[in-house]
Each structure stands twice: as structure tokens, then as C-alpha cells.
Amino acid sequence: MKHNMDMLSHEYVLDILPQRYPFLMVDRINEVDTSKIVCIKNISGNEPCFQGHFPNKKIFPGVYITEAMAQSAILLFSFMKDSSVDNGNTLPLLYHTNIKFKKVITPGDQMVISINVVKRISNAAIVEAVVKVNDKKCAYGELTFTLMGDE
């Protein structure tokens, strides 16, 4: 599935995700198809989380890395053929995570977030997530979502 560059832009991300600064954890989509997405998050030294999270050694918090994975997965769901995420009828809720952290992420890093669908069953989805910086794996694992309808 090919998409024009406008669909992969920051504006498209804002159209799909309900999160806003400072909790928007995806800057743009690099590539996408029906079962995989690659997103980018640039880490700035000005991120609000750095004020209180190890203020003397700026390390991007694991919970924010996990949130970047979850938001990337929600963007992927919006591209899936049978998904109604993009029209607001379905809300993907993060149900369970199993994430491992290998390397710290600091200001100046660019997170490359890769999400692959492992399994999709009616109102649930399991995705595999990998976050790399400079081609080195920093975090990886699985996220499980419950897809809630508007009933």
C-alpha cells in the first residue's frame, strides 16, 4: 500500500492521535503498510520530562518510550483496512505491555519505532515493537491492545 507524503507527515499524525504536546510521542511516519509501521520521535533536551526525571543526567523515561510504541501502534491501526480507528468509532486501549530496555535514550537521539502486528483477534491486537537509535536496539517487546467500540 503506497501513501503520499502528506499522509506520513506530522499533520497526519496530529489528525489521527488524540494526544498533544507534551504527550505526543510521534513526530512523523517513515513507512507503513497493512501490518507494519516505522515512526520517528526526535528527543530534545527541552522535553518537560527531563526537568524531574534524573535532572542531572537526562535520560528519556521508559514510560515515554512505551507510550511512543503505543502511539505508533495506534497509527498503524488507522491504516488497517478493517479499522475504524481513523473515523473515531474504535478506541485502542493499551491492555498489557512486556517491554525490555537495553540502552538509554538521551537528548539529541532520534528514536526509530518499528511496530509489527503479531496477532489480531476480533477486538484485540498484539504488536511487536522495537525502538532503535543509530541502528542500536534500545527497547523492544510486545504490546496488547483491546479495541473498544463506541457502544
Short mmCIF file of N, CA and C in Angstrom, two decimals:
data_model
loop_
_atom_site.label_atom_id
_atom_site.label_comp_id
_atom_site.label_asym_id
_atom_site.label_seq_id
_atom_site.Cartn_x
_atom_site.Cartn_y
_atom_site.Cartn_z
N MET A 1 0.85 -1.17 0.00
CA MET A 1 0.00 0.00 0.00
C MET A 1 0.89 1.24 0.00
N LYS A 2 0.75 2.08 -1.00
CA LYS A 2 1.54 3.30 -1.11
C LYS A 2 0.74 4.46 -0.55
N HIS A 3 1.43 5.38 0.11
CA HIS A 3 0.79 6.57 0.66
C HIS A 3 1.58 7.78 0.22
N ASN A 4 0.87 8.89 -0.04
CA ASN A 4 1.60 10.09 -0.39
C ASN A 4 2.25 10.67 0.85
N MET A 5 3.19 11.55 0.65
CA MET A 5 3.98 12.08 1.77
C MET A 5 3.13 12.86 2.76
N ASP A 6 2.03 13.49 2.30
CA ASP A 6 1.17 14.21 3.22
C ASP A 6 0.58 13.29 4.28
N MET A 7 0.29 12.04 3.89
CA MET A 7 -0.28 11.09 4.84
C MET A 7 0.72 10.68 5.91
N LEU A 8 2.00 10.87 5.65
CA LEU A 8 3.02 10.43 6.59
C LEU A 8 3.57 11.60 7.43
N SER A 9 3.02 12.77 7.23
CA SER A 9 3.53 13.99 7.85
C SER A 9 3.12 14.11 9.32
N HIS A 10 3.72 15.09 9.97
CA HIS A 10 3.35 15.41 11.36
C HIS A 10 1.88 15.81 11.45
N GLU A 11 1.38 16.52 10.44
CA GLU A 11 -0.03 16.92 10.44
C GLU A 11 -0.95 15.71 10.41
N TYR A 12 -0.57 14.67 9.65
CA TYR A 12 -1.38 13.45 9.63
C TYR A 12 -1.38 12.78 11.01
N VAL A 13 -0.21 12.74 11.64
CA VAL A 13 -0.11 12.18 12.99
C VAL A 13 -1.07 12.92 13.93
N LEU A 14 -1.10 14.25 13.83
CA LEU A 14 -2.00 15.05 14.67
C LEU A 14 -3.46 14.78 14.36
N ASP A 15 -3.77 14.48 13.10
CA ASP A 15 -5.16 14.18 12.72
C ASP A 15 -5.65 12.87 13.35
N ILE A 16 -4.75 11.89 13.51
CA ILE A 16 -5.15 10.57 14.00
C ILE A 16 -5.05 10.46 15.52
N LEU A 17 -3.94 10.89 16.09
CA LEU A 17 -3.74 10.72 17.54
C LEU A 17 -4.44 11.82 18.33
N PRO A 18 -5.08 11.46 19.44
CA PRO A 18 -5.70 12.49 20.29
C PRO A 18 -4.69 13.21 21.19
N GLN A 19 -3.51 12.62 21.39
CA GLN A 19 -2.52 13.22 22.27
C GLN A 19 -1.96 14.52 21.68
N ARG A 20 -1.58 15.42 22.58
CA ARG A 20 -0.96 16.68 22.18
C ARG A 20 0.25 16.93 23.06
N TYR A 21 1.06 17.92 22.70
CA TYR A 21 2.23 18.29 23.48
C TYR A 21 1.80 18.50 24.93
N PRO A 22 2.52 17.98 25.90
CA PRO A 22 3.83 17.31 25.80
C PRO A 22 3.75 15.79 25.72
N PHE A 23 2.56 15.23 25.45
CA PHE A 23 2.42 13.77 25.44
C PHE A 23 2.33 13.16 24.05
N LEU A 24 2.55 13.95 23.01
CA LEU A 24 2.61 13.41 21.66
C LEU A 24 4.01 12.83 21.47
N MET A 25 4.10 11.53 21.23
CA MET A 25 5.40 10.85 21.20
C MET A 25 5.79 10.36 19.80
N VAL A 26 5.12 10.87 18.76
CA VAL A 26 5.47 10.53 17.38
C VAL A 26 5.56 11.83 16.60
N ASP A 27 6.70 12.04 15.92
CA ASP A 27 6.87 13.23 15.10
C ASP A 27 6.41 13.01 13.66
N ARG A 28 6.68 11.82 13.12
CA ARG A 28 6.25 11.54 11.75
C ARG A 28 6.30 10.04 11.50
N ILE A 29 5.67 9.63 10.41
CA ILE A 29 5.66 8.24 9.96
C ILE A 29 6.67 8.14 8.81
N ASN A 30 7.60 7.19 8.91
CA ASN A 30 8.57 6.99 7.83
C ASN A 30 8.06 6.02 6.77
N GLU A 31 7.41 4.94 7.21
CA GLU A 31 6.86 3.97 6.26
C GLU A 31 5.72 3.22 6.92
N VAL A 32 4.81 2.72 6.08
CA VAL A 32 3.65 1.99 6.61
C VAL A 32 3.10 1.07 5.54
N ASP A 33 2.61 -0.10 5.97
CA ASP A 33 1.78 -0.95 5.12
C ASP A 33 0.71 -1.55 6.03
N THR A 34 0.04 -2.61 5.61
CA THR A 34 -1.09 -3.10 6.38
C THR A 34 -0.72 -3.81 7.68
N SER A 35 0.55 -4.18 7.85
CA SER A 35 0.91 -4.88 9.09
C SER A 35 2.15 -4.33 9.78
N LYS A 36 2.72 -3.24 9.24
CA LYS A 36 3.96 -2.70 9.81
C LYS A 36 3.98 -1.18 9.65
N ILE A 37 4.56 -0.51 10.66
CA ILE A 37 4.76 0.93 10.58
C ILE A 37 6.11 1.28 11.20
N VAL A 38 6.77 2.30 10.66
CA VAL A 38 8.01 2.81 11.23
C VAL A 38 7.80 4.30 11.46
N CYS A 39 7.94 4.72 12.72
CA CYS A 39 7.73 6.11 13.11
C CYS A 39 9.00 6.70 13.71
N ILE A 40 9.03 8.02 13.77
CA ILE A 40 10.19 8.75 14.29
C ILE A 40 9.75 9.63 15.46
N LYS A 41 10.58 9.68 16.50
CA LYS A 41 10.43 10.64 17.59
C LYS A 41 11.82 11.22 17.85
N ASN A 42 11.94 12.53 17.66
CA ASN A 42 13.19 13.23 17.95
C ASN A 42 13.19 13.65 19.41
N ILE A 43 14.27 13.36 20.12
CA ILE A 43 14.36 13.67 21.54
C ILE A 43 15.12 14.98 21.72
N SER A 44 14.46 15.94 22.32
CA SER A 44 15.05 17.26 22.57
C SER A 44 15.39 17.40 24.05
N GLY A 45 16.43 18.15 24.33
CA GLY A 45 16.78 18.43 25.72
C GLY A 45 15.74 19.28 26.41
N ASN A 46 14.81 19.84 25.65
CA ASN A 46 13.75 20.68 26.21
C ASN A 46 12.50 19.89 26.61
N GLU A 47 12.50 18.57 26.44
CA GLU A 47 11.33 17.76 26.81
C GLU A 47 11.01 18.02 28.29
N PRO A 48 9.74 18.28 28.61
CA PRO A 48 9.36 18.58 30.00
C PRO A 48 9.74 17.49 31.00
N CYS A 49 9.78 16.22 30.56
CA CYS A 49 10.09 15.12 31.47
C CYS A 49 11.49 15.23 32.05
N PHE A 50 12.40 15.91 31.35
CA PHE A 50 13.78 16.00 31.83
C PHE A 50 13.92 16.89 33.05
N GLN A 51 12.94 17.72 33.34
CA GLN A 51 13.03 18.61 34.50
C GLN A 51 13.04 17.83 35.81
N GLY A 52 12.33 16.71 35.86
CA GLY A 52 12.23 15.99 37.12
C GLY A 52 12.73 14.56 37.08
N HIS A 53 13.02 14.03 35.90
CA HIS A 53 13.44 12.63 35.76
C HIS A 53 14.94 12.61 35.55
N PHE A 54 15.70 12.26 36.59
CA PHE A 54 17.16 12.30 36.57
C PHE A 54 17.65 13.64 36.02
N PRO A 55 17.34 14.77 36.70
CA PRO A 55 17.67 16.09 36.15
C PRO A 55 19.16 16.31 35.90
N ASN A 56 20.04 15.62 36.60
CA ASN A 56 21.48 15.80 36.38
C ASN A 56 22.02 14.92 35.25
N LYS A 57 21.26 13.91 34.86
CA LYS A 57 21.64 13.05 33.73
C LYS A 57 20.37 12.81 32.93
N LYS A 58 20.22 13.51 31.84
CA LYS A 58 18.97 13.47 31.08
C LYS A 58 18.81 12.14 30.35
N ILE A 59 17.91 11.30 30.89
CA ILE A 59 17.58 10.01 30.30
C ILE A 59 16.08 10.01 30.00
N PHE A 60 15.72 9.71 28.75
CA PHE A 60 14.31 9.69 28.35
C PHE A 60 13.62 8.53 29.07
N PRO A 61 12.53 8.81 29.81
CA PRO A 61 11.89 7.78 30.64
C PRO A 61 11.31 6.61 29.84
N GLY A 62 11.43 5.42 30.41
CA GLY A 62 10.90 4.21 29.78
C GLY A 62 9.41 4.28 29.52
N VAL A 63 8.66 4.93 30.40
CA VAL A 63 7.22 5.03 30.19
C VAL A 63 6.92 5.86 28.94
N TYR A 64 7.75 6.84 28.63
CA TYR A 64 7.57 7.65 27.41
C TYR A 64 7.94 6.84 26.17
N ILE A 65 8.96 6.00 26.30
CA ILE A 65 9.33 5.12 25.18
C ILE A 65 8.18 4.16 24.89
N THR A 66 7.60 3.59 25.95
CA THR A 66 6.46 2.69 25.80
C THR A 66 5.29 3.44 25.18
N GLU A 67 5.06 4.67 25.59
CA GLU A 67 3.98 5.48 25.02
C GLU A 67 4.22 5.73 23.54
N ALA A 68 5.47 5.97 23.14
CA ALA A 68 5.79 6.16 21.72
C ALA A 68 5.46 4.89 20.93
N MET A 69 5.74 3.73 21.51
CA MET A 69 5.39 2.46 20.87
C MET A 69 3.87 2.35 20.71
N ALA A 70 3.14 2.66 21.78
CA ALA A 70 1.68 2.55 21.75
C ALA A 70 1.07 3.51 20.73
N GLN A 71 1.55 4.75 20.68
CA GLN A 71 1.02 5.71 19.73
C GLN A 71 1.33 5.29 18.29
N SER A 72 2.50 4.72 18.07
CA SER A 72 2.85 4.21 16.74
C SER A 72 1.91 3.08 16.34
N ALA A 73 1.58 2.21 17.29
CA ALA A 73 0.65 1.11 17.01
C ALA A 73 -0.74 1.66 16.66
N ILE A 74 -1.19 2.68 17.37
CA ILE A 74 -2.50 3.29 17.07
C ILE A 74 -2.49 3.86 15.65
N LEU A 75 -1.38 4.48 15.26
CA LEU A 75 -1.28 4.98 13.88
C LEU A 75 -1.37 3.82 12.89
N LEU A 76 -0.70 2.71 13.19
CA LEU A 76 -0.78 1.54 12.31
C LEU A 76 -2.22 1.06 12.20
N PHE A 77 -2.93 0.97 13.32
CA PHE A 77 -4.32 0.52 13.30
C PHE A 77 -5.16 1.41 12.38
N SER A 78 -4.84 2.69 12.30
CA SER A 78 -5.62 3.61 11.47
C SER A 78 -5.44 3.31 9.98
N PHE A 79 -4.36 2.62 9.61
CA PHE A 79 -4.11 2.27 8.21
C PHE A 79 -4.68 0.91 7.83
N MET A 80 -5.07 0.10 8.82
CA MET A 80 -5.55 -1.24 8.53
C MET A 80 -6.92 -1.16 7.86
N LYS A 81 -7.14 -2.00 6.85
CA LYS A 81 -8.36 -1.95 6.04
C LYS A 81 -9.65 -2.02 6.85
N ASP A 82 -9.71 -2.91 7.81
CA ASP A 82 -10.95 -3.10 8.57
C ASP A 82 -11.01 -2.24 9.82
N SER A 83 -10.09 -1.28 9.92
CA SER A 83 -10.03 -0.45 11.13
C SER A 83 -10.97 0.73 11.02
N SER A 84 -11.58 1.08 12.13
CA SER A 84 -12.38 2.30 12.17
C SER A 84 -11.76 3.28 13.15
N VAL A 85 -10.47 3.07 13.47
CA VAL A 85 -9.77 3.97 14.38
C VAL A 85 -9.77 5.39 13.82
N ASP A 86 -9.54 5.48 12.48
CA ASP A 86 -9.40 6.80 11.88
C ASP A 86 -10.70 7.60 11.85
N ASN A 87 -11.87 6.95 11.98
CA ASN A 87 -13.10 7.73 11.99
C ASN A 87 -13.70 7.83 13.39
N GLY A 88 -12.94 7.42 14.39
CA GLY A 88 -13.35 7.64 15.76
C GLY A 88 -14.29 6.60 16.35
N ASN A 89 -14.63 5.55 15.60
CA ASN A 89 -15.56 4.54 16.12
C ASN A 89 -14.88 3.55 17.07
N THR A 90 -13.58 3.42 16.97
CA THR A 90 -12.84 2.46 17.78
C THR A 90 -11.74 3.18 18.53
N LEU A 91 -11.59 2.82 19.80
CA LEU A 91 -10.52 3.40 20.60
C LEU A 91 -9.60 2.27 21.06
N PRO A 92 -8.36 2.24 20.57
CA PRO A 92 -7.43 1.22 21.03
C PRO A 92 -6.93 1.56 22.44
N LEU A 93 -7.18 0.68 23.37
CA LEU A 93 -6.72 0.87 24.74
C LEU A 93 -5.59 -0.10 25.02
N LEU A 94 -4.49 0.42 25.55
CA LEU A 94 -3.35 -0.43 25.87
C LEU A 94 -3.73 -1.29 27.07
N TYR A 95 -3.66 -2.59 26.89
CA TYR A 95 -4.12 -3.54 27.90
C TYR A 95 -2.95 -4.12 28.69
N HIS A 96 -1.85 -4.41 28.00
CA HIS A 96 -0.72 -5.07 28.66
C HIS A 96 0.57 -4.77 27.89
N THR A 97 1.67 -4.63 28.62
CA THR A 97 2.96 -4.44 27.97
C THR A 97 3.98 -5.42 28.53
N ASN A 98 4.90 -5.80 27.69
CA ASN A 98 6.04 -6.60 28.11
C ASN A 98 7.25 -6.03 27.36
N ILE A 99 7.83 -4.97 27.92
CA ILE A 99 8.89 -4.22 27.25
C ILE A 99 10.20 -4.37 28.03
N LYS A 100 11.27 -4.55 27.29
CA LYS A 100 12.61 -4.63 27.89
C LYS A 100 13.42 -3.45 27.36
N PHE A 101 14.24 -2.88 28.24
CA PHE A 101 15.05 -1.72 27.90
C PHE A 101 16.52 -2.12 27.93
N LYS A 102 17.25 -1.81 26.85
CA LYS A 102 18.65 -2.23 26.72
C LYS A 102 19.63 -1.07 26.77
N LYS A 103 19.22 0.11 26.30
CA LYS A 103 20.16 1.23 26.15
C LYS A 103 19.39 2.51 26.42
N VAL A 104 20.04 3.46 27.12
CA VAL A 104 19.36 4.71 27.44
C VAL A 104 19.23 5.59 26.19
N ILE A 105 18.19 6.42 26.20
CA ILE A 105 17.93 7.38 25.14
C ILE A 105 18.07 8.76 25.76
N THR A 106 18.84 9.62 25.10
CA THR A 106 19.16 10.93 25.67
C THR A 106 18.89 12.03 24.64
N PRO A 107 18.93 13.30 25.07
CA PRO A 107 18.70 14.40 24.12
C PRO A 107 19.63 14.33 22.91
N GLY A 108 19.06 14.64 21.76
CA GLY A 108 19.80 14.57 20.50
C GLY A 108 19.57 13.27 19.76
N ASP A 109 19.03 12.24 20.45
CA ASP A 109 18.76 10.96 19.81
C ASP A 109 17.49 11.05 18.97
N GLN A 110 17.43 10.22 17.93
CA GLN A 110 16.23 10.06 17.15
C GLN A 110 15.76 8.62 17.30
N MET A 111 14.60 8.45 17.93
CA MET A 111 14.04 7.12 18.10
C MET A 111 13.39 6.68 16.79
N VAL A 112 13.73 5.48 16.34
CA VAL A 112 13.07 4.86 15.19
C VAL A 112 12.22 3.72 15.77
N ILE A 113 10.91 3.88 15.67
CA ILE A 113 9.96 2.97 16.32
C ILE A 113 9.34 2.08 15.25
N SER A 114 9.59 0.76 15.33
CA SER A 114 9.03 -0.19 14.37
C SER A 114 7.99 -1.04 15.07
N ILE A 115 6.82 -1.11 14.46
CA ILE A 115 5.71 -1.89 15.00
C ILE A 115 5.26 -2.91 13.96
N ASN A 116 5.13 -4.17 14.37
CA ASN A 116 4.61 -5.24 13.51
C ASN A 116 3.44 -5.89 14.20
N VAL A 117 2.36 -6.14 13.47
CA VAL A 117 1.22 -6.86 14.04
C VAL A 117 1.60 -8.32 14.17
N VAL A 118 1.46 -8.86 15.39
CA VAL A 118 1.74 -10.28 15.63
C VAL A 118 0.46 -11.08 15.48
N LYS A 119 -0.63 -10.54 16.06
CA LYS A 119 -1.90 -11.26 16.06
C LYS A 119 -3.04 -10.26 16.17
N ARG A 120 -4.12 -10.54 15.46
CA ARG A 120 -5.32 -9.70 15.55
C ARG A 120 -6.51 -10.63 15.69
N ILE A 121 -7.23 -10.52 16.79
CA ILE A 121 -8.41 -11.35 17.03
C ILE A 121 -9.55 -10.42 17.41
N SER A 122 -10.60 -10.42 16.66
CA SER A 122 -11.79 -9.58 16.85
C SER A 122 -11.47 -8.23 17.50
N ASN A 123 -11.64 -8.12 18.82
CA ASN A 123 -11.45 -6.83 19.47
C ASN A 123 -10.13 -6.72 20.23
N ALA A 124 -9.11 -7.45 19.78
CA ALA A 124 -7.80 -7.37 20.43
C ALA A 124 -6.70 -7.44 19.38
N ALA A 125 -5.56 -6.88 19.73
CA ALA A 125 -4.41 -6.94 18.83
C ALA A 125 -3.13 -7.00 19.66
N ILE A 126 -2.18 -7.80 19.19
CA ILE A 126 -0.86 -7.89 19.81
C ILE A 126 0.14 -7.40 18.76
N VAL A 127 1.01 -6.48 19.19
CA VAL A 127 2.04 -5.98 18.28
C VAL A 127 3.41 -6.18 18.90
N GLU A 128 4.39 -6.34 18.03
CA GLU A 128 5.79 -6.41 18.43
C GLU A 128 6.38 -5.03 18.15
N ALA A 129 7.12 -4.50 19.11
CA ALA A 129 7.68 -3.16 19.00
C ALA A 129 9.18 -3.20 19.21
N VAL A 130 9.91 -2.40 18.42
CA VAL A 130 11.35 -2.24 18.58
C VAL A 130 11.66 -0.76 18.44
N VAL A 131 12.45 -0.23 19.37
CA VAL A 131 12.93 1.15 19.27
C VAL A 131 14.44 1.10 19.12
N LYS A 132 14.92 1.77 18.07
CA LYS A 132 16.36 1.84 17.82
C LYS A 132 16.80 3.30 17.75
N VAL A 133 18.05 3.53 18.14
CA VAL A 133 18.72 4.82 17.93
C VAL A 133 20.04 4.48 17.25
N ASN A 134 20.30 5.12 16.13
CA ASN A 134 21.52 4.83 15.35
C ASN A 134 21.68 3.34 15.08
N ASP A 135 20.58 2.69 14.74
CA ASP A 135 20.54 1.26 14.41
C ASP A 135 20.87 0.34 15.59
N LYS A 136 20.90 0.88 16.80
CA LYS A 136 21.13 0.06 18.00
C LYS A 136 19.82 -0.07 18.76
N LYS A 137 19.47 -1.31 19.11
CA LYS A 137 18.21 -1.58 19.80
C LYS A 137 18.26 -1.02 21.22
N CYS A 138 17.30 -0.18 21.53
CA CYS A 138 17.21 0.44 22.86
C CYS A 138 16.10 -0.16 23.71
N ALA A 139 15.01 -0.56 23.05
CA ALA A 139 13.86 -1.14 23.76
C ALA A 139 13.12 -2.04 22.79
N TYR A 140 12.48 -3.08 23.34
CA TYR A 140 11.71 -3.99 22.49
C TYR A 140 10.71 -4.76 23.35
N GLY A 141 9.72 -5.34 22.70
CA GLY A 141 8.76 -6.16 23.41
C GLY A 141 7.41 -6.19 22.72
N GLU A 142 6.39 -6.60 23.47
CA GLU A 142 5.04 -6.72 22.93
C GLU A 142 4.08 -5.81 23.67
N LEU A 143 3.11 -5.32 22.92
CA LEU A 143 2.01 -4.53 23.48
C LEU A 143 0.71 -5.22 23.08
N THR A 144 -0.21 -5.32 24.02
CA THR A 144 -1.52 -5.89 23.74
C THR A 144 -2.57 -4.80 23.89
N PHE A 145 -3.43 -4.69 22.88
CA PHE A 145 -4.47 -3.68 22.87
C PHE A 145 -5.83 -4.34 22.87
N THR A 146 -6.79 -3.69 23.53
CA THR A 146 -8.19 -4.01 23.39
C THR A 146 -8.78 -2.91 22.54
N LEU A 147 -9.49 -3.29 21.49
CA LEU A 147 -10.08 -2.30 20.61
C LEU A 147 -11.53 -2.09 21.03
N MET A 148 -11.79 -0.97 21.68
CA MET A 148 -13.10 -0.68 22.25
C MET A 148 -13.96 0.06 21.22
N GLY A 149 -15.18 -0.44 20.99
CA GLY A 149 -16.11 0.25 20.11
C GLY A 149 -16.82 1.37 20.85
N ASP A 150 -17.69 2.08 20.14
CA ASP A 150 -18.38 3.19 20.77
C ASP A 150 -19.75 2.79 21.31
N GLU A 151 -19.88 1.53 21.72
CA GLU A 151 -21.16 1.08 22.27
C GLU A 151 -21.40 1.59 23.67
#
